[in-house]
Coordinates of N, CA and C in Angstrom, one line a residue:
X1215 N 56.0 46.1 -4.6 CA 55.3 45.5 -3.4 C 56.1 44.5 -2.7
X1216 N 56.1 44.6 -1.4 CA 56.9 43.7 -0.6 C 56.2 42.3 -0.6
X1217 N 56.9 41.3 -1.0 CA 56.3 39.9 -1.0 C 56.3 39.3 0.3
X1218 N 55.2 38.8 0.7 CA 55.1 38.1 2.0 C 53.6 37.7 2.3
X1219 N 53.4 37.2 3.5 CA 52.1 36.7 3.8 C 51.1 37.9 3.9
X1220 N 51.5 39.0 4.4 CA 50.6 40.2 4.5 C 50.1 40.7 3.2
X1221 N 51.1 40.8 2.2 CA 50.7 41.3 0.9 C 49.8 40.3 0.2
X1222 N 50.1 39.0 0.4 CA 49.3 38.0 -0.2 C 47.9 38.0 0.3
X1223 N 47.7 38.2 1.6 CA 46.4 38.2 2.3 C 45.6 39.5 1.8
X1224 N 46.3 40.6 1.7 CA 45.6 41.8 1.2 C 45.1 41.7 -0.2
X1225 N 46.0 41.2 -1.1 CA 45.6 41.0 -2.5 C 44.5 40.0 -2.7
X1226 N 44.6 38.9 -1.9 CA 43.5 37.9 -2.0 C 42.2 38.4 -1.5
X1227 N 42.3 39.1 -0.3 CA 41.0 39.7 0.2 C 40.4 40.7 -0.7
X1228 N 41.3 41.5 -1.3 CA 40.8 42.5 -2.3 C 40.1 41.8 -3.5
X1229 N 40.7 40.8 -4.0 CA 40.1 40.0 -5.1 C 38.8 39.4 -4.7
X1230 N 38.7 38.8 -3.5 CA 37.5 38.2 -3.1 C 36.4 39.2 -2.9
X1231 N 36.7 40.3 -2.3 CA 35.6 41.3 -2.1 C 35.2 41.9 -3.4
X1232 N 36.1 42.2 -4.3 CA 35.8 42.7 -5.6 C 34.9 41.8 -6.4
X1233 N 35.2 40.5 -6.4 CA 34.3 39.6 -7.1 C 32.9 39.5 -6.5
X1234 N 32.8 39.4 -5.2 CA 31.5 39.4 -4.6 C 30.7 40.6 -4.9
X1235 N 31.4 41.8 -4.8 CA 30.7 43.1 -5.2 C 30.3 43.1 -6.6
X1236 N 31.1 42.5 -7.5 CA 30.8 42.5 -8.9 C 29.6 41.6 -9.2
X1237 N 29.5 40.4 -8.6 CA 28.4 39.5 -8.8 C 27.1 39.9 -8.2
X1238 N 27.2 40.7 -7.1 CA 26.0 41.0 -6.4 C 25.4 42.4 -6.7
X1239 N 26.3 43.4 -6.8 CA 25.9 44.8 -7.0 C 26.2 45.4 -8.3
X1240 N 27.5 45.3 -8.7 CA 28.0 46.0 -9.9 C 27.3 45.5 -11.2
X1241 N 27.0 44.3 -11.2 CA 26.4 43.7 -12.5 C 25.0 44.3 -12.7
X1242 N 24.4 44.9 -11.7 CA 23.1 45.5 -11.9 C 23.1 46.9 -12.6
X1243 N 24.3 47.5 -12.6 CA 24.5 48.8 -13.2 C 24.8 48.6 -14.7
X1244 N 24.1 49.3 -15.6 CA 24.3 49.1 -17.0 C 24.2 50.4 -17.8
X1245 N 24.8 50.3 -19.0 CA 24.7 51.4 -19.9 C 24.6 50.8 -21.3
X1246 N 23.6 51.1 -22.1 CA 23.4 50.6 -23.5 C 23.5 49.1 -23.5
X1247 N 23.0 48.4 -22.5 CA 23.1 47.0 -22.5 C 24.3 46.4 -22.0
X1248 N 25.3 47.1 -21.7 CA 26.6 46.6 -21.1 C 26.5 46.8 -19.6
X1249 N 27.1 45.9 -18.9 CA 27.1 46.0 -17.4 C 28.4 46.5 -16.9
X1250 N 28.4 47.1 -15.7 CA 29.6 47.6 -15.1 C 30.5 46.4 -14.7
X1251 N 31.7 46.4 -15.0 CA 32.6 45.3 -14.7 C 33.8 45.9 -13.9
X1252 N 33.8 45.8 -12.6 CA 34.8 46.4 -11.8 C 36.0 45.5 -11.5
X1253 N 35.9 44.2 -11.9 CA 37.0 43.3 -11.7 C 38.3 43.6 -12.5
X1254 N 38.1 43.9 -13.8 CA 39.4 44.2 -14.6 C 39.9 45.6 -14.2
X1255 N 39.1 46.5 -13.7 CA 39.6 47.8 -13.3 C 40.4 47.6 -12.0
X1256 N 39.9 46.8 -11.1 CA 40.6 46.6 -9.9 C 41.9 45.8 -10.1
X1257 N 41.9 44.9 -11.0 CA 43.2 44.2 -11.4 C 44.2 45.1 -12.0
X1258 N 43.7 46.0 -12.9 CA 44.6 47.0 -13.5 C 45.1 47.9 -12.4
X1259 N 44.3 48.3 -11.4 CA 44.8 49.2 -10.4 C 45.9 48.4 -9.5
X1260 N 45.7 47.2 -9.3 CA 46.7 46.4 -8.5 C 48.0 46.3 -9.3
X1261 N 47.9 46.1 -10.6 CA 49.0 46.0 -11.5 C 49.8 47.4 -11.5
X1262 N 49.0 48.4 -11.5 CA 49.6 49.8 -11.6 C 50.3 50.1 -10.3
X1263 N 49.7 49.8 -9.1 CA 50.4 50.1 -7.9 C 51.4 49.1 -7.4
X1264 N 51.1 47.8 -7.6 CA 51.9 46.8 -7.1 C 53.0 46.2 -8.0
X1265 N 52.9 46.6 -9.3 CA 53.8 46.1 -10.3 C 53.3 44.8 -11.0
X1266 N 54.1 44.3 -11.9 CA 53.7 43.1 -12.7 C 53.4 41.9 -11.9
X1267 N 54.2 41.6 -10.9 CA 53.9 40.4 -10.1 C 52.7 40.5 -9.2
X1268 N 52.5 41.6 -8.6 CA 51.3 41.9 -7.8 C 50.1 41.9 -8.7
X1269 N 50.2 42.5 -9.9 CA 49.1 42.6 -10.8 C 48.7 41.2 -11.3
X1270 N 49.7 40.4 -11.6 CA 49.4 39.0 -12.0 C 48.8 38.2 -10.9
X1271 N 49.2 38.4 -9.7 CA 48.6 37.7 -8.5 C 47.2 38.1 -8.3
X1272 N 47.0 39.4 -8.4 CA 45.6 39.9 -8.2 C 44.7 39.4 -9.4
X1273 N 45.2 39.3 -10.6 CA 44.5 38.8 -11.7 C 44.1 37.4 -11.6
X1274 N 45.1 36.6 -11.1 CA 44.8 35.2 -11.0 C 43.8 34.9 -9.9
X1275 N 44.0 35.6 -8.8 CA 43.0 35.4 -7.6 C 41.6 35.8 -8.0
X1276 N 41.5 37.0 -8.7 CA 40.2 37.5 -9.1 C 39.6 36.6 -10.1
X1277 N 40.4 36.1 -11.1 CA 39.8 35.2 -12.1 C 39.4 33.9 -11.5
X1278 N 40.1 33.4 -10.6 CA 39.8 32.1 -10.0 C 38.5 32.2 -9.2
X1279 N 38.4 33.3 -8.4 CA 37.1 33.5 -7.7 C 36.0 33.7 -8.6
X1280 N 36.2 34.5 -9.7 CA 35.1 34.8 -10.6 C 34.6 33.6 -11.3
X1281 N 35.6 32.8 -11.8 CA 35.2 31.5 -12.5 C 34.4 30.6 -11.6
X1282 N 34.9 30.4 -10.4 CA 34.2 29.4 -9.5 C 32.9 29.9 -9.0
X1283 N 32.8 31.2 -8.7 CA 31.5 31.7 -8.2 C 30.5 31.9 -9.2
X1284 N 30.9 32.2 -10.5 CA 29.9 32.5 -11.5 C 29.5 31.2 -12.3
X1285 N 30.3 30.2 -12.2 CA 30.0 29.0 -12.9 C 30.5 29.0 -14.3
X1286 N 31.4 29.9 -14.7 CA 31.9 30.0 -16.0 C 33.0 28.9 -16.2
X1287 N 33.5 28.8 -17.5 CA 34.5 27.8 -17.8 C 35.7 28.1 -16.9
X1288 N 36.2 27.2 -16.2 CA 37.3 27.4 -15.2 C 38.6 27.7 -16.0
X1289 N 39.2 28.8 -15.6 CA 40.5 29.2 -16.1 C 40.5 30.3 -17.1
X1290 N 39.3 30.6 -17.7 CA 39.3 31.6 -18.8 C 39.5 33.0 -18.2
X1291 N 38.8 33.3 -17.2 CA 39.0 34.6 -16.5 C 40.3 34.7 -15.8
X1292 N 40.8 33.6 -15.2 CA 42.1 33.6 -14.6 C 43.2 34.0 -15.6
X1293 N 43.1 33.3 -16.8 CA 44.1 33.6 -17.8 C 44.1 35.0 -18.3
X1294 N 43.0 35.5 -18.6 CA 42.9 36.9 -19.2 C 43.2 37.9 -18.1
X1295 N 42.7 37.8 -16.9 CA 43.0 38.7 -15.9 C 44.5 38.7 -15.4
X1296 N 45.1 37.5 -15.4 CA 46.5 37.4 -15.1 C 47.4 38.2 -16.1
X1297 N 47.1 38.0 -17.3 CA 47.8 38.7 -18.4 C 47.5 40.2 -18.3
X1298 N 46.3 40.6 -18.0 CA 46.0 42.0 -17.9 C 46.7 42.7 -16.7
X1299 N 46.7 42.0 -15.5 CA 47.4 42.6 -14.4 C 48.9 42.7 -14.6
X1300 N 49.5 41.7 -15.3 CA 50.9 41.7 -15.6 C 51.3 42.8 -16.6
X1301 N 50.4 42.9 -17.6 CA 50.7 43.9 -18.7 C 50.6 45.3 -18.1
X1302 N 49.6 45.6 -17.3 CA 49.5 47.0 -16.7 C 50.7 47.2 -15.8
X1303 N 51.1 46.3 -15.0 CA 52.2 46.5 -14.1 C 53.5 46.7 -14.9
X1304 N 53.7 46.0 -15.9 CA 54.9 46.1 -16.8 C 54.8 47.5 -17.5
X1305 N 53.7 47.9 -17.9 CA 53.5 49.2 -18.6 C 53.9 50.3 -17.6
X1306 N 53.5 50.2 -16.4 CA 53.8 51.2 -15.4 C 55.3 51.3 -15.1
X1307 N 56.0 50.1 -15.1 CA 57.4 50.1 -14.9 C 58.2 50.8 -16.0
X1308 N 57.7 50.6 -17.3 CA 58.4 51.1 -18.4 C 58.1 52.6 -18.6
X1309 N 56.8 53.1 -18.4 CA 56.4 54.4 -18.6 C 56.5 55.3 -17.4
X1310 N 56.2 54.8 -16.2 CA 56.3 55.6 -15.0 C 55.4 56.8 -15.0
X1311 N 54.1 56.7 -15.3 CA 53.3 57.9 -15.2 C 53.0 58.4 -13.8
X1312 N 53.0 59.7 -13.6 CA 52.8 60.2 -12.3 C 51.6 61.0 -12.2
X1313 N 50.5 60.7 -12.9 CA 49.3 61.5 -12.9 C 48.2 60.6 -12.4
X1314 N 47.3 61.2 -11.6 CA 46.2 60.4 -11.1 C 45.1 60.2 -12.2
X1315 N 45.1 61.0 -13.2 CA 44.1 60.8 -14.3 C 44.4 59.7 -15.2
X1316 N 45.5 59.0 -14.9 CA 45.8 57.8 -15.7 C 44.8 56.7 -15.5
X1317 N 44.0 56.8 -14.4 CA 43.0 55.8 -14.1 C 41.9 55.8 -15.1
X1318 N 41.6 56.9 -15.7 CA 40.5 56.9 -16.7 C 40.8 56.1 -18.0
X1319 N 41.9 56.3 -18.7 CA 42.2 55.5 -19.8 C 42.6 54.0 -19.4
X1320 N 43.2 53.8 -18.3 CA 43.5 52.5 -17.8 C 42.3 51.7 -17.5
X1321 N 41.3 52.3 -16.9 CA 40.0 51.7 -16.6 C 39.3 51.2 -17.8
X1322 N 39.2 52.2 -18.8 CA 38.6 51.9 -20.1 C 39.3 50.8 -20.8
X1323 N 40.6 50.9 -20.9 CA 41.4 49.9 -21.6 C 41.4 48.5 -21.0
X1324 N 41.3 48.5 -19.6 CA 41.3 47.2 -18.9 C 40.0 46.5 -19.2
X1325 N 38.8 47.2 -19.1 CA 37.5 46.6 -19.4 C 37.5 46.1 -20.8
X1326 N 37.9 46.9 -21.8 CA 37.9 46.6 -23.2 C 38.8 45.3 -23.4
X1327 N 40.0 45.3 -22.9 CA 40.9 44.2 -23.1 C 40.4 42.9 -22.5
X1328 N 39.8 43.1 -21.3 CA 39.2 41.9 -20.6 C 38.0 41.3 -21.5
X1329 N 37.2 42.2 -21.9 CA 36.0 41.7 -22.7 C 36.5 41.0 -24.0
X1330 N 37.4 41.7 -24.7 CA 37.9 41.1 -26.0 C 38.7 39.8 -25.7
X1331 N 39.5 39.8 -24.7 CA 40.3 38.6 -24.4 C 39.4 37.4 -23.9
X1332 N 38.4 37.7 -23.1 CA 37.5 36.7 -22.6 C 36.7 36.1 -23.8
X1333 N 36.3 37.0 -24.7 CA 35.6 36.5 -25.9 C 36.5 35.6 -26.7
X1334 N 37.7 36.1 -27.0 CA 38.6 35.3 -27.8 C 38.9 33.9 -27.2
X1335 N 39.3 33.9 -25.9 CA 39.6 32.6 -25.3 C 38.4 31.7 -25.3
X1336 N 37.2 32.3 -25.0 CA 36.0 31.4 -24.9 C 35.7 30.9 -26.3
X1337 N 35.9 31.7 -27.3 CA 35.6 31.2 -28.7 C 36.6 30.2 -29.1
X1338 N 37.9 30.3 -28.7 CA 38.9 29.3 -29.0 C 38.6 28.0 -28.3
X1339 N 38.1 28.0 -27.1 CA 37.8 26.8 -26.4 C 36.5 26.1 -26.8
X1340 N 35.6 26.9 -27.4 CA 34.3 26.3 -27.8 C 33.9 27.0 -29.1
X1341 N 34.5 26.6 -30.3 CA 34.3 27.3 -31.5 C 32.8 27.1 -32.0
X1342 N 32.1 26.2 -31.5 CA 30.7 26.0 -31.9 C 29.8 27.1 -31.4
X1343 N 30.2 27.8 -30.4 CA 29.4 28.9 -29.8 C 29.7 30.2 -30.5
X1344 N 29.1 30.4 -31.7 CA 29.4 31.6 -32.5 C 28.4 32.7 -32.1
X1345 N 27.4 32.4 -31.2 CA 26.4 33.4 -30.9 C 27.1 34.6 -30.1
X1346 N 28.2 34.3 -29.4 CA 28.8 35.4 -28.6 C 29.5 36.4 -29.5
X1347 N 29.9 36.0 -30.7 CA 30.7 36.9 -31.5 C 29.8 37.6 -32.6
X1348 N 29.4 38.8 -32.4 CA 28.6 39.6 -33.3 C 28.9 41.0 -33.2
X1349 N 28.2 41.9 -34.0 CA 28.5 43.3 -33.9 C 28.0 43.9 -32.6
X1350 N 27.1 43.2 -32.0 CA 26.6 43.7 -30.7 C 27.7 43.6 -29.6
X1351 N 28.7 42.7 -29.9 CA 29.8 42.6 -29.0 C 30.7 43.9 -29.0
X1352 N 30.8 44.5 -30.1 CA 31.6 45.7 -30.2 C 30.9 46.8 -29.5
X1353 N 29.6 46.9 -29.6 CA 28.8 47.9 -28.8 C 29.0 47.7 -27.3
X1354 N 28.9 46.4 -26.9 CA 29.0 46.1 -25.5 C 30.4 46.4 -25.0
X1355 N 31.5 46.2 -25.8 CA 32.8 46.5 -25.4 C 33.1 48.0 -25.2
X1356 N 32.5 48.8 -26.1 CA 32.7 50.2 -26.0 C 31.9 50.8 -24.9
X1357 N 30.7 50.3 -24.7 CA 29.9 50.8 -23.5 C 30.5 50.4 -22.2
X1358 N 31.0 49.1 -22.2 CA 31.7 48.7 -21.0 C 32.9 49.4 -20.7
X1359 N 33.7 49.8 -21.7 CA 34.9 50.6 -21.6 C 34.5 52.0 -21.0
X1360 N 33.4 52.6 -21.4 CA 33.0 53.9 -20.9 C 32.7 53.7 -19.4
X1361 N 32.0 52.7 -19.1 CA 31.7 52.4 -17.6 C 32.9 52.2 -16.8
X1362 N 33.9 51.5 -17.4 CA 35.2 51.2 -16.8 C 35.9 52.5 -16.5
X1363 N 35.9 53.4 -17.5 CA 36.5 54.7 -17.3 C 35.9 55.5 -16.2
X1364 N 34.6 55.4 -16.1 CA 33.9 56.1 -15.0 C 34.2 55.5 -13.7
X1365 N 34.4 54.2 -13.6 CA 34.7 53.6 -12.3 C 36.2 53.6 -12.0
X1366 N 37.0 54.1 -12.9 CA 38.4 54.1 -12.8 C 38.9 54.9 -11.6
X1367 N 38.5 56.1 -11.5 CA 39.1 57.0 -10.5 C 38.7 56.5 -9.1
X1368 N 37.5 56.2 -8.8 CA 37.2 55.8 -7.4 C 37.9 54.4 -7.1
X1369 N 37.9 53.5 -8.0 CA 38.5 52.2 -7.7 C 40.0 52.3 -7.6
X1370 N 40.7 53.1 -8.4 CA 42.1 53.3 -8.3 C 42.4 53.9 -6.9
X1371 N 41.6 54.9 -6.5 CA 41.9 55.5 -5.2 C 41.7 54.5 -4.0
X1372 N 40.6 53.7 -4.2 CA 40.4 52.7 -3.1 C 41.5 51.6 -3.1
X1373 N 41.9 51.1 -4.2 CA 43.0 50.1 -4.3 C 44.3 50.7 -3.8
X1374 N 44.6 51.9 -4.1 CA 45.8 52.6 -3.6 C 45.7 52.7 -2.0
X1375 N 44.6 53.0 -1.5 CA 44.4 53.1 0.0 C 44.6 51.7 0.6
X1376 N 44.0 50.7 0.0 CA 44.1 49.3 0.5 C 45.6 48.8 0.5
X1377 N 46.2 49.0 -0.7 CA 47.6 48.4 -0.9 C 48.7 49.3 -0.3
X1378 N 48.4 50.5 0.1 CA 49.5 51.4 0.6 C 50.4 50.8 1.7
X1379 N 49.9 50.0 2.7 CA 50.8 49.5 3.7 C 51.8 48.5 3.2
X1380 N 51.6 47.8 2.0 CA 52.6 46.9 1.5 C 53.3 47.3 0.3
X1381 N 53.1 48.5 -0.2 CA 53.8 49.0 -1.3 C 55.2 49.5 -1.0
X1382 N 56.1 49.1 -1.8 CA 57.5 49.5 -1.6 C 57.6 51.0 -2.1
X1383 N 57.0 51.3 -3.2 CA 57.1 52.6 -3.8 C 55.7 53.0 -4.3
X1384 N 55.2 54.1 -4.0 CA 53.9 54.6 -4.5 C 54.1 55.4 -5.7
X1385 N 53.6 54.9 -6.9 CA 53.9 55.6 -8.1 C 53.3 57.0 -8.2
X1386 N 52.3 57.3 -7.5 CA 51.7 58.6 -7.5 C 52.2 59.6 -6.5
X1387 N 53.2 59.1 -5.7 CA 53.7 60.0 -4.7 C 54.4 61.1 -5.4
X1388 N 54.2 62.3 -4.9 CA 54.9 63.5 -5.5 C 56.4 63.4 -5.1
X1389 N 57.1 63.6 -6.2 CA 58.6 63.5 -6.0 C 59.1 64.9 -5.6
X1390 N 59.9 64.9 -4.6 CA 60.5 66.2 -4.2 C 61.6 66.6 -5.1
X1391 N 61.6 67.9 -5.4 CA 62.7 68.4 -6.2 C 63.9 68.7 -5.4
X1392 N 65.0 68.6 -6.0 CA 66.3 68.8 -5.2 C 66.3 70.3 -4.8
X1393 N 66.9 70.6 -3.7 CA 67.1 71.9 -3.3 C 68.0 72.7 -4.2
X1394 N 67.7 73.9 -4.6 CA 68.5 74.6 -5.5 C 69.7 75.1 -4.8
X1395 N 70.9 74.9 -5.4 CA 72.1 75.2 -4.8 C 72.4 76.7 -5.0
X1396 N 72.7 77.4 -3.9 CA 73.0 78.8 -4.0 C 74.5 79.0 -4.5
X1397 N 74.6 79.8 -5.4 CA 76.0 80.1 -6.0 C 76.2 81.6 -6.0
X1398 N 77.4 81.9 -6.1 CA 77.8 83.3 -6.2 C 77.6 83.9 -7.6
X1399 N 78.0 85.1 -7.8 CA 77.9 85.7 -9.1 C 78.6 84.8 -10.2
X1400 N 78.1 84.9 -11.4 CA 78.7 84.1 -12.4 C 80.1 84.4 -12.7
X1401 N 80.6 85.6 -12.6 CA 81.9 86.0 -12.9 C 82.9 85.6 -11.9
X1402 N 82.5 85.2 -10.7 CA 83.5 84.8 -9.6 C 83.6 83.3 -9.4
X1403 N 83.0 82.5 -10.2 CA 83.1 81.0 -10.1 C 84.5 80.6 -10.4
X1404 N 85.0 79.7 -9.6 CA 86.3 79.1 -9.8 C 87.4 79.9 -9.3
X1405 N 87.2 81.1 -8.7 CA 88.3 81.9 -8.2 C 88.5 81.7 -6.7
X1406 N 87.8 80.9 -6.1 CA 87.9 80.6 -4.6 C 87.9 81.9 -3.8
X1407 N 87.0 82.8 -4.1 CA 86.9 84.0 -3.3 C 85.8 83.9 -2.3

């Protein structure tokens, strides 16, 4: 991603819109008691398309907006989402997947990692609050991961469309194969005929 004011404005705007949609609409959608969480999926998509720095920036902005608008402990979501965005961006740099279906496992893994990380950091900051850590948490994490996988494809497509003007390289762009070089018969190579 090209660093500049335009990319910063696009990532910040995407983070703000995602958090507002999460707090107003997406939190109403549920499965087995878990709610749809589009913020970690969007941060994972930003990390996938924009790289580790863009993913970390999207994670920090989304986490800051989420913490301040929801009234949660300031910094917990920012920390977890920054690490999530950076990790997904770094994974994309090392593995370079070129398949659009990567959004399904990344969406599920992002929601699962965000839920587990948020719970761990919240528990470390307030160890007296043991009520959040129970077997129901595992059920909520798995159900949330399923919802994250379902939301992965449309959110990845939307984030790709929004970030496309500032991307240096689109990881899902089809690479052209080199043109096959025409050669003569095998027996006449090297004879300069």
